Structures are given as C-alpha cells and as structure tokens.
XYZ file of C-alpha atoms in Angstrom:
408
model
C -63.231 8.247 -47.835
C -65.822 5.533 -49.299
C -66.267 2.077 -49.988
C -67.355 0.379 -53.034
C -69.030 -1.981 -50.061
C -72.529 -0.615 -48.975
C -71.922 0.819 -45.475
C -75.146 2.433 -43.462
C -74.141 5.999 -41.862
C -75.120 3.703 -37.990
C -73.004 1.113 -39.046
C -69.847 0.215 -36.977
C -67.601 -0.613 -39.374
C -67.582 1.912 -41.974
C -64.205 1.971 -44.003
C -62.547 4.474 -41.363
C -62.871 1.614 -39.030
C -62.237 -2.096 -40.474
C -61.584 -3.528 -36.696
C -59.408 -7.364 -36.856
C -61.508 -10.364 -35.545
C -61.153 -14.326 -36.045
C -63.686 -15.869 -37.645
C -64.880 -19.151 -39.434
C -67.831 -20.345 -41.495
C -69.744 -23.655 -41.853
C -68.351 -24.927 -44.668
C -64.639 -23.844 -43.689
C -64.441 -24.367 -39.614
C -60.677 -23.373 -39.984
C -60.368 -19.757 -37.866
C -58.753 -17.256 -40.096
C -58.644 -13.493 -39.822
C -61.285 -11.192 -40.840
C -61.818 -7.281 -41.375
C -65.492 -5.925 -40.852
C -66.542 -3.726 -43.363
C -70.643 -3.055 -43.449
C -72.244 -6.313 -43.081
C -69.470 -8.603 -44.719
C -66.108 -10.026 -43.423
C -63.193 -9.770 -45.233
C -61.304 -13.245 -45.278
C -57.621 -11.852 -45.176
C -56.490 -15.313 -46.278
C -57.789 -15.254 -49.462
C -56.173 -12.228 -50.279
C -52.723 -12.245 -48.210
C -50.578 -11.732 -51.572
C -52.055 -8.119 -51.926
C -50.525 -7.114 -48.801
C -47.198 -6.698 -50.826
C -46.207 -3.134 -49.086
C -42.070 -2.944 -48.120
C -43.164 -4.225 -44.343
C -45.694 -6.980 -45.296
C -44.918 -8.556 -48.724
C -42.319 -10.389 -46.875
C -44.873 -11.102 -44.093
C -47.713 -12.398 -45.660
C -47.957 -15.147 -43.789
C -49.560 -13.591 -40.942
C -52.485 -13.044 -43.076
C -52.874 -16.910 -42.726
C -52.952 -17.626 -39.030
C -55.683 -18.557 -36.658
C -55.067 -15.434 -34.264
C -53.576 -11.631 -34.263
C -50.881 -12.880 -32.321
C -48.189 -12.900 -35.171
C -49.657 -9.359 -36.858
C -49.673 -8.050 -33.457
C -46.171 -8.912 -32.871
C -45.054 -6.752 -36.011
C -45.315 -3.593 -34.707
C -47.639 -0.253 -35.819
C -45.551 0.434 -38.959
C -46.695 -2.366 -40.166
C -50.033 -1.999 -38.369
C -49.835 1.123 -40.542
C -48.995 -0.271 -43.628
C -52.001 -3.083 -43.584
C -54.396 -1.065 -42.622
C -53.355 1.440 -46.040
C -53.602 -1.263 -48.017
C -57.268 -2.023 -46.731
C -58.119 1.209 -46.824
C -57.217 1.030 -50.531
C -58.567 -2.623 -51.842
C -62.100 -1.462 -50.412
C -62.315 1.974 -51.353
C -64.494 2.834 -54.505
C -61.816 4.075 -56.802
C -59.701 0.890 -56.717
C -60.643 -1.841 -58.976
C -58.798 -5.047 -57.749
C -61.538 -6.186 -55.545
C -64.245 -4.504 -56.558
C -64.181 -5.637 -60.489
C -63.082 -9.187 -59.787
C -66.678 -10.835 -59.658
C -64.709 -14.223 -58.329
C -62.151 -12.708 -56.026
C -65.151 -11.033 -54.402
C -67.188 -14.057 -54.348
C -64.635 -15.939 -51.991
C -62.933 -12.708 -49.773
C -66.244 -11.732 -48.306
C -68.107 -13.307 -45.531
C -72.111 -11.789 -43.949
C -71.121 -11.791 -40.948
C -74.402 -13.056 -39.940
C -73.197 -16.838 -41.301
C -69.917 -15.974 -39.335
C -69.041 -17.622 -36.021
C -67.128 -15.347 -34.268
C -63.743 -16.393 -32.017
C -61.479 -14.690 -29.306
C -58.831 -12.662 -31.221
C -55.708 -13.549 -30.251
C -53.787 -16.364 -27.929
C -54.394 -14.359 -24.480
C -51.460 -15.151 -22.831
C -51.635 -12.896 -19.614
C -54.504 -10.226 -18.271
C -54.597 -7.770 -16.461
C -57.063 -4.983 -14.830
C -56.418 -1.733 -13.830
C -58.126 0.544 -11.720
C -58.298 3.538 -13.550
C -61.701 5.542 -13.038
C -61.174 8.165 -11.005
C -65.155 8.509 -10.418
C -65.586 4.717 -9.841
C -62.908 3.894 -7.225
C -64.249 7.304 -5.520
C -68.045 5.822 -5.126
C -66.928 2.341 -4.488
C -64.159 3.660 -1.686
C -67.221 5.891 -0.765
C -69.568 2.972 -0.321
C -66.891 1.256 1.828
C -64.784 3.436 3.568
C -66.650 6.536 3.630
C -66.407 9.709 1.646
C -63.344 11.374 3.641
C -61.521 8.106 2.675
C -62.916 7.173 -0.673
C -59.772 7.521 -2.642
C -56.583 5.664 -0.945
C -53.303 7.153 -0.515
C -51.941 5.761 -3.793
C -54.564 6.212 -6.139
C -53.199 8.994 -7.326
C -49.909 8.528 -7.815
C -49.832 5.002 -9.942
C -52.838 3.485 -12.125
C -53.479 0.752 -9.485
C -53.855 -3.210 -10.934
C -53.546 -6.477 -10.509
C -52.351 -9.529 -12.456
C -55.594 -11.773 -13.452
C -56.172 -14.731 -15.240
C -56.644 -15.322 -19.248
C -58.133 -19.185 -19.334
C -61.601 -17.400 -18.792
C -61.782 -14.569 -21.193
C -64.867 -15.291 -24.031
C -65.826 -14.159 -27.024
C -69.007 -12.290 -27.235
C -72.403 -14.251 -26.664
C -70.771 -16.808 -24.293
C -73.164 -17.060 -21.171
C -71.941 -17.234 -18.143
C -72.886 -19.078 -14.718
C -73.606 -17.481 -11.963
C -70.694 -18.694 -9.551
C -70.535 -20.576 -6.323
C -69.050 -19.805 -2.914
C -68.161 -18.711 0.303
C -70.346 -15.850 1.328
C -70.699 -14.137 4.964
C -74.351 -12.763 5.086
C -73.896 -12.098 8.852
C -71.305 -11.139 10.473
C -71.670 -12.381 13.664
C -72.183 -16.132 11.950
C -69.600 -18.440 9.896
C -69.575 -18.216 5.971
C -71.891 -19.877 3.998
C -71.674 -21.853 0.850
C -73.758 -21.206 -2.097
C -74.867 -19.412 -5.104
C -73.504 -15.772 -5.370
C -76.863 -13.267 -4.355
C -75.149 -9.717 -5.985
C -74.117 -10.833 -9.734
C -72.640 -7.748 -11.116
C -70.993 -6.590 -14.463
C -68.147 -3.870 -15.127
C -68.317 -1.302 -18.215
C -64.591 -1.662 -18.987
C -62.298 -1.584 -22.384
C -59.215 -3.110 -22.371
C -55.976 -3.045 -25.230
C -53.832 -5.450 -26.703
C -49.722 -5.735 -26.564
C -48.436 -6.272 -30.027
C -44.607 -6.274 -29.412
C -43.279 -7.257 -26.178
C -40.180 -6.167 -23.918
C -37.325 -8.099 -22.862
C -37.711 -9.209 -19.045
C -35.825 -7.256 -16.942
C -36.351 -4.025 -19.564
C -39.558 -1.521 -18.853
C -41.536 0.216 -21.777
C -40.633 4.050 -22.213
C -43.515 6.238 -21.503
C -42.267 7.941 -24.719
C -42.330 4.224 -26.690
C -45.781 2.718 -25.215
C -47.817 3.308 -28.389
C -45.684 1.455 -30.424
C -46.618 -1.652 -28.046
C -50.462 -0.723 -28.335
C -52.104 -2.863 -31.186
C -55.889 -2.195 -30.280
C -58.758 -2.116 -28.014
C -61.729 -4.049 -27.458
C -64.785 -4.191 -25.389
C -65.225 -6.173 -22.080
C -67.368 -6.721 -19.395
C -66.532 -8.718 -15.978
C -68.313 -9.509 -13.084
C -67.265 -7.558 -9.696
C -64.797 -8.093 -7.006
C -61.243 -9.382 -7.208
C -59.890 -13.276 -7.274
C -63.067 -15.769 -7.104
C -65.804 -13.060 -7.909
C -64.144 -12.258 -11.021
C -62.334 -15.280 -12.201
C -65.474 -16.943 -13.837
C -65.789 -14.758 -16.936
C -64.778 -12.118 -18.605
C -66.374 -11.091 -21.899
C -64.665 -9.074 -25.025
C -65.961 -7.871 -28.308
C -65.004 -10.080 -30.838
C -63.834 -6.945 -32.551
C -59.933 -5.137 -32.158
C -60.445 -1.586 -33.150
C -56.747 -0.496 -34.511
C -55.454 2.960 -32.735
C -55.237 3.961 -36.251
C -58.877 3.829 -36.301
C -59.111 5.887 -33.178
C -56.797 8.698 -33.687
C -59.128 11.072 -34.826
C -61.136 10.701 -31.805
C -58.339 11.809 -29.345
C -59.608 14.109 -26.349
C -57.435 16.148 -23.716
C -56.173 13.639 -20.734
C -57.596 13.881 -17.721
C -55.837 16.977 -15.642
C -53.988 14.540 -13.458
C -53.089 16.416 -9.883
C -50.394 15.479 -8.456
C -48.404 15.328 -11.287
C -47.156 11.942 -11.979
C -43.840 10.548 -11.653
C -41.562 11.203 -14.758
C -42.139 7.336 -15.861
C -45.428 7.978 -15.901
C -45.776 11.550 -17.286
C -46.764 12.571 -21.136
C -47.921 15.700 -22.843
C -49.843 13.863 -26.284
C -53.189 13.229 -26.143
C -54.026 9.418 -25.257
C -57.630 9.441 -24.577
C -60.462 9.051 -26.555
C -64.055 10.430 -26.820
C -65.756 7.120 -27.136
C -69.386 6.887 -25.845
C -70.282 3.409 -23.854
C -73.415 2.094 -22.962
C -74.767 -0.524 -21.286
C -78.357 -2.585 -21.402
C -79.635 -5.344 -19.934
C -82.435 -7.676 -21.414
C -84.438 -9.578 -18.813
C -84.847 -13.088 -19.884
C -87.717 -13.720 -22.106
C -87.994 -10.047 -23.690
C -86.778 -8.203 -26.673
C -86.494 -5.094 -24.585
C -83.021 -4.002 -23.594
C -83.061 -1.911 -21.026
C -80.274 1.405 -21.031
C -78.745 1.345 -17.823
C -75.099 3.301 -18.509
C -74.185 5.653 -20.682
C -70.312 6.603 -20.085
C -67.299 7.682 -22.150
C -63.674 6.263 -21.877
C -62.612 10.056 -21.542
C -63.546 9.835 -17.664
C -60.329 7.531 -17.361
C -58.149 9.524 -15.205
C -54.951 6.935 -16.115
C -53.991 6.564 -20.132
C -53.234 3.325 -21.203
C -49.576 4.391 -22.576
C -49.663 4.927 -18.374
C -50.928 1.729 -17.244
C -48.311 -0.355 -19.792
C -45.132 1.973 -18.495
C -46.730 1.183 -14.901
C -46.884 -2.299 -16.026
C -43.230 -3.244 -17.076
C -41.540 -0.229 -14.755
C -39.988 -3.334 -12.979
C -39.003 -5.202 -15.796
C -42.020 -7.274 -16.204
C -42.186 -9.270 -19.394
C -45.278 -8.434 -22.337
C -45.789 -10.629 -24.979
C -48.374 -10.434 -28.258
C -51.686 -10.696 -27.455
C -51.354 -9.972 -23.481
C -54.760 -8.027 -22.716
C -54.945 -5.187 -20.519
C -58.067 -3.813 -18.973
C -59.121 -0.169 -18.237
C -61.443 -1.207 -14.912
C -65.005 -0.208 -14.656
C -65.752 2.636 -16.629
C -68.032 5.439 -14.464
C -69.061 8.892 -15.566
C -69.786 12.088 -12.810
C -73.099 11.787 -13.252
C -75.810 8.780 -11.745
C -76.646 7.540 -14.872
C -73.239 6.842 -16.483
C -72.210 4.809 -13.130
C -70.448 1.382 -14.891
C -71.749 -1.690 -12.751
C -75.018 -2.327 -10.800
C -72.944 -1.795 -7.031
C -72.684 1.683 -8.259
C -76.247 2.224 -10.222
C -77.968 0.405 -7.129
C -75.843 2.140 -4.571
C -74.696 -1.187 -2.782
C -78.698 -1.953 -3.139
C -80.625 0.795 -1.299
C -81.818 1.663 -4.674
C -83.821 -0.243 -8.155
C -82.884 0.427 -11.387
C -85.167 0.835 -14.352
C -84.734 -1.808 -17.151
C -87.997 -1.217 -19.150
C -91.691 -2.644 -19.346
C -91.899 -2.467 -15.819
C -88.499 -4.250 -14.402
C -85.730 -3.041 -12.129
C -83.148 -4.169 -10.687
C -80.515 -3.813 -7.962
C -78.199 -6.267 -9.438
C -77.826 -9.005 -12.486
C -80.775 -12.181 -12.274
C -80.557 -15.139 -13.789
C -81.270 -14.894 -17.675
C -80.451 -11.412 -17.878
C -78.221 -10.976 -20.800
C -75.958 -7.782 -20.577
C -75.538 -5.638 -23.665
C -72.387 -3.147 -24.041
C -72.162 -1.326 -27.052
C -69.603 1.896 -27.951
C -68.688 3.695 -30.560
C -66.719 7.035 -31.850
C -68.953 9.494 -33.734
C -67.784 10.979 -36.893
C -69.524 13.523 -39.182
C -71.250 11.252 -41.275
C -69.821 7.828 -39.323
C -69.405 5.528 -37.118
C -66.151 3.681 -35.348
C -67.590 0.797 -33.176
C -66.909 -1.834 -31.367
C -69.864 -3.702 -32.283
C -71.816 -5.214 -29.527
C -70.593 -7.218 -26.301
C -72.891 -9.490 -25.027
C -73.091 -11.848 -21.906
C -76.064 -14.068 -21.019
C -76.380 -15.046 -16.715
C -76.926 -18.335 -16.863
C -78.232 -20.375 -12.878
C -75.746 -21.737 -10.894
C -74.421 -25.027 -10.869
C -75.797 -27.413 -8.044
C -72.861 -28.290 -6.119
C -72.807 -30.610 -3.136
C-alpha cells in the first residue's frame, strides 16, 4: 500500500497509519478534524461528501465537528468504513485527490503551520494499574519484596476514577505543584513546592460507543467500544500528585491501524474470572521511549525504552472491569494503561523506578543526571509499531516542568 503523498520510511504516519487529531490554522482558528499523512494534515471538512460509503454518506456531518466525539460514537463499522475510504482517496492509484490541483490545495495542511488540540470532549478518565513489573518494584520499594504485589492484583486490573479538566494536548508545560509534604516523620507536614516531580510512560484508549447505566460491556463486545489509543504521560502518585496534568499525543491511532501489530497476552496466572477472560490477541508490540531535555539544550536524553506488550491486563479487560457494575461510558471517556515498565532497568517507566526511590542518578546526556524531573526539563515520549518498510506512530508527547507558583 502507497500514497501519492511523499511519506519517509521513519515517518509516523505513513498511509497504514492516518491517526485522527483536531487541528486549526491561522487563517481558519475554527478546530476541525484532521488525518496525518507524511508531513500534511488532511482537513476532513473539506472533503466530508467523499465519505459517501452505506454507514457514512448519511453521516457526513461528523466530518464537520470540532472533536471525535460524534465519529467516536458511531461505532468500528463505521470506524472501518472511513478509514477504507482514506485509505483509498490517498493511495497512488486513485485520482480524486491526487489530480484535483484545487481540491488538494485546500484539504491539506503542513502540519508544521498546524496548532494542534485535545481530540475529543474528555468527559471522564480513568487509570489503571496494569504493569505487572511496575506495581511489583513500586510495592517492592514500599512494602518489601515478599509483599510487592497485593492480594488483588491479580485477580482484577486495579484503577481508579480521575479527573478530565486537566488532560493537555501535547507541548502544554506544566507547573510543578504545591503542597502538603511530610519530610520527617517525627515533625508536622510542611507546605511547599513538590521536591520528587515525576512522569509515568503510560497509553491510554478512547470509548467510542457507550453502555446504558446499569448494563456492563461483554468481554466478548469490548472492541467494538475501543475507538483508539493515544500517548500520555502523568506525574506520580494518586489524587493531588497527579491531578495537575496529564499530557496526550495529539494523535488517536485507530485499532485498525494496530491490528497487524497484535502480540500473545500476557500468560495471566490465576486465570481470570469469566468476565474478565478472552482467548484473541489484545496486545500490541509497540516500542515506547522516553527522553528528557534539560532546559537550555538540544540534547534529549533516552531514559526508557519499554513496550505496551509488558501489560499484564488488556484493555478489552480493563473496560469489562470498568462497567462490570453497570457503570456508564460515554464517547470520548479516556482510559489509561498506568505506567508502562519493562523486566529490565532500563525500560523502568517513571524516575521513582529508574532512580530507585533516589539512591541512584540517571544519565540524561552531556554530563547530566538525574534522580527525578527539575524545573525546565521537558519530557519527550515517543512510540511507534515497526513494519517492514514502516512506521505506525504516535508522534511525539511532550511536557515542559515549568517552577512552581509562589503561594502564600
């Protein structure tokens, strides 16, 4: 498969890919949705009336909106059916867009004179829990390592409900946060500027269709609720250590896209409840890394390398887990994977697990190290599926650490 578009064999967004974002330009600040392909955007406004497939040419409004939230809502037949006809406007046998000089002239965007804009309406978040390697080294750092894991771990993909008013797009710094701190324990808290600044390698997904309160998601019928997946990276620690930021790839990579990339699921043991048990494949050989560029320099430094195979719960598992009491999804809800970690040192996903709760530095380049995030440092997650002569990518995910406030 080829585009007429020029596409370079390390680019993300090959014609395999073509990943939904929002977007808008300088002479047109209205957000409309956009498909990357190469370096250009394609504005899916300006060409809405070629989605006329027997799902869409009835729904070509959606093509119109400001976010995914209405496309999402359509479910992955349709999902199916747009990304087909994509597939076959930009590929280099079909003339409609590639011989129409004035067509072309308005559909495509370089993304470099693109703003980019959060995807969808978020209307609920959550994070999961779902690294088997992670929550062993951070129970290890805590509890000790005959109590790493705890009893439950195993048996549900562990979560909690957090909040969508802070979720940014890509490139959006970040303070570092104030608060309540106990360096001592034998004195009273202290107010102030948070001293361990972390980040978390995690992906999340987007609901398309929802379920009816009061009406769990089959195991069996999860997919059909999955519209995408996206980058992110949060900093550590539950409630106020969290709540500040969390950052996502401007880019939603279709499970279309990512089908040929399936991998084996992790060999869970015990076996899962029935609600929670499937035999196809829902994992994915994607390969993660993280950098971080100390303020001033061009250098980013690799810190992580992982792979969203090391998930020991699938997604399809953490949405059945989700709505198994009736819980209520909606279009553009976001659900994370939690922090990302390999078996091995170097593919650790956040600086409490690099550092090892601080007793040791980590490299960053031209000298530097670390323990955890300083002010300036800008984090840099990219990922992508490897193909023989391809890419499927994310694209990057960036976060800048910006001082604290001064609060009185």
């Amino acid at each position: 498969m080829k585009s007429f578009i020029e596409v370079s064999p390390e680019s993300h967004f090959p014609i395999q890919n073509l990943p939904y974002g929002i977007f808008s330009t300088a002479d047109n600040a209205t957000h409309r949705i956009g498909v990357a392909i190469g370096n250009l955007i394609l504005d899916l406004s300006v060409i809405s009336n070629l989605f006329n497939g027997p799902l869409l040419k009835t729904q070509q409004q959606v093509f119109q909106q400001t976010t995914l939230n209405r496309l999402m809502s359509l479910g992955n037949e349709a999902w199916k059916e747009a990304r087909s006809t994509l597939q076959t406007l930009l590929s280099e046998s079909n003339s409609a867009l590639r011989d129409d000089q004035k067509l072309r002239s308005k559909a495509f965007v370089p993304q470099s004179s693109a703003a980019m804009h959060l995807p969808a309406d978020i209307g609920d978040y959550t994070d999961f829990y779902s690294s088997i390697e992670h929550a062993t080294n951070v129970g290890t750092m805590f509890r000790g390592k005959d109590n790493a894991l705890m009893p439950n771990w195993k048996y549900l993909p562990v979560g909690y409900h957090g909040r969508a008013s802070s979720v940014v797009v890509s490139g959006t710094p970040i303070h570092r946060p104030n608060g309540q701190t106990r360096p001592k324990d034998d004195e009273p808290p202290v107010f102030g500027p948070c001293r361990l600044m972390d980040f978390e390698l995690e992906m999340a997904f987007f609901v398309g269709p929802g379920n009816t309160m009061g009406e769990p998601i089959n195991i069996k019928d999860a997919h059909k609720h999955i519209f995408g997946m996206k980058w992110e990276y949060v900093p550590l620690g539950p409630f106020l250590a969290k709540n500040m930021g969390t950052t996502i790839s401007p880019w939603v990579v279709t499970m279309e896209a990512l089908a040929p990339f399936t991998v084996d699921n992790y060999v869970q043991d015990p076996q899962p409840f029935p609600y929670l048990k499937h035999e196809d494949k829902y994992t994915y050989d994607i390969k993660l890394e993280v950098g971080i560029k100390a303020d001033g320099s061009d250098h980013v430094g690799t810190v992580c390398q992982s792979n969203f195979r090391n998930m020991y719960w699938t997604m399809k598992q953490q949405l059945a887990h989700h709505t198994i009491t009736g819980c209520n999804t909606r279009p553009g809800d976001l659900l994370a994977s939690g922090t990302i970690s390999g078996p091995t040192e170097d593919s650790y996903g956040s600086m409490l697990e690099l550092s090892w709760r601080g007793s040791k530095t980590v490299d960053i380049g031209n000298g530097a190290t670390r323990k955890f995030l300083q002010d300036g440092d800008e984090v840099v997650i990219t990922g992508y599926c490897r193909g023989d002569d391809f890419r499927v990518g994310f694209g990057q995910c960036t976060g800048k650490v910006l001082p604290a406030l001064s609060l009185k």
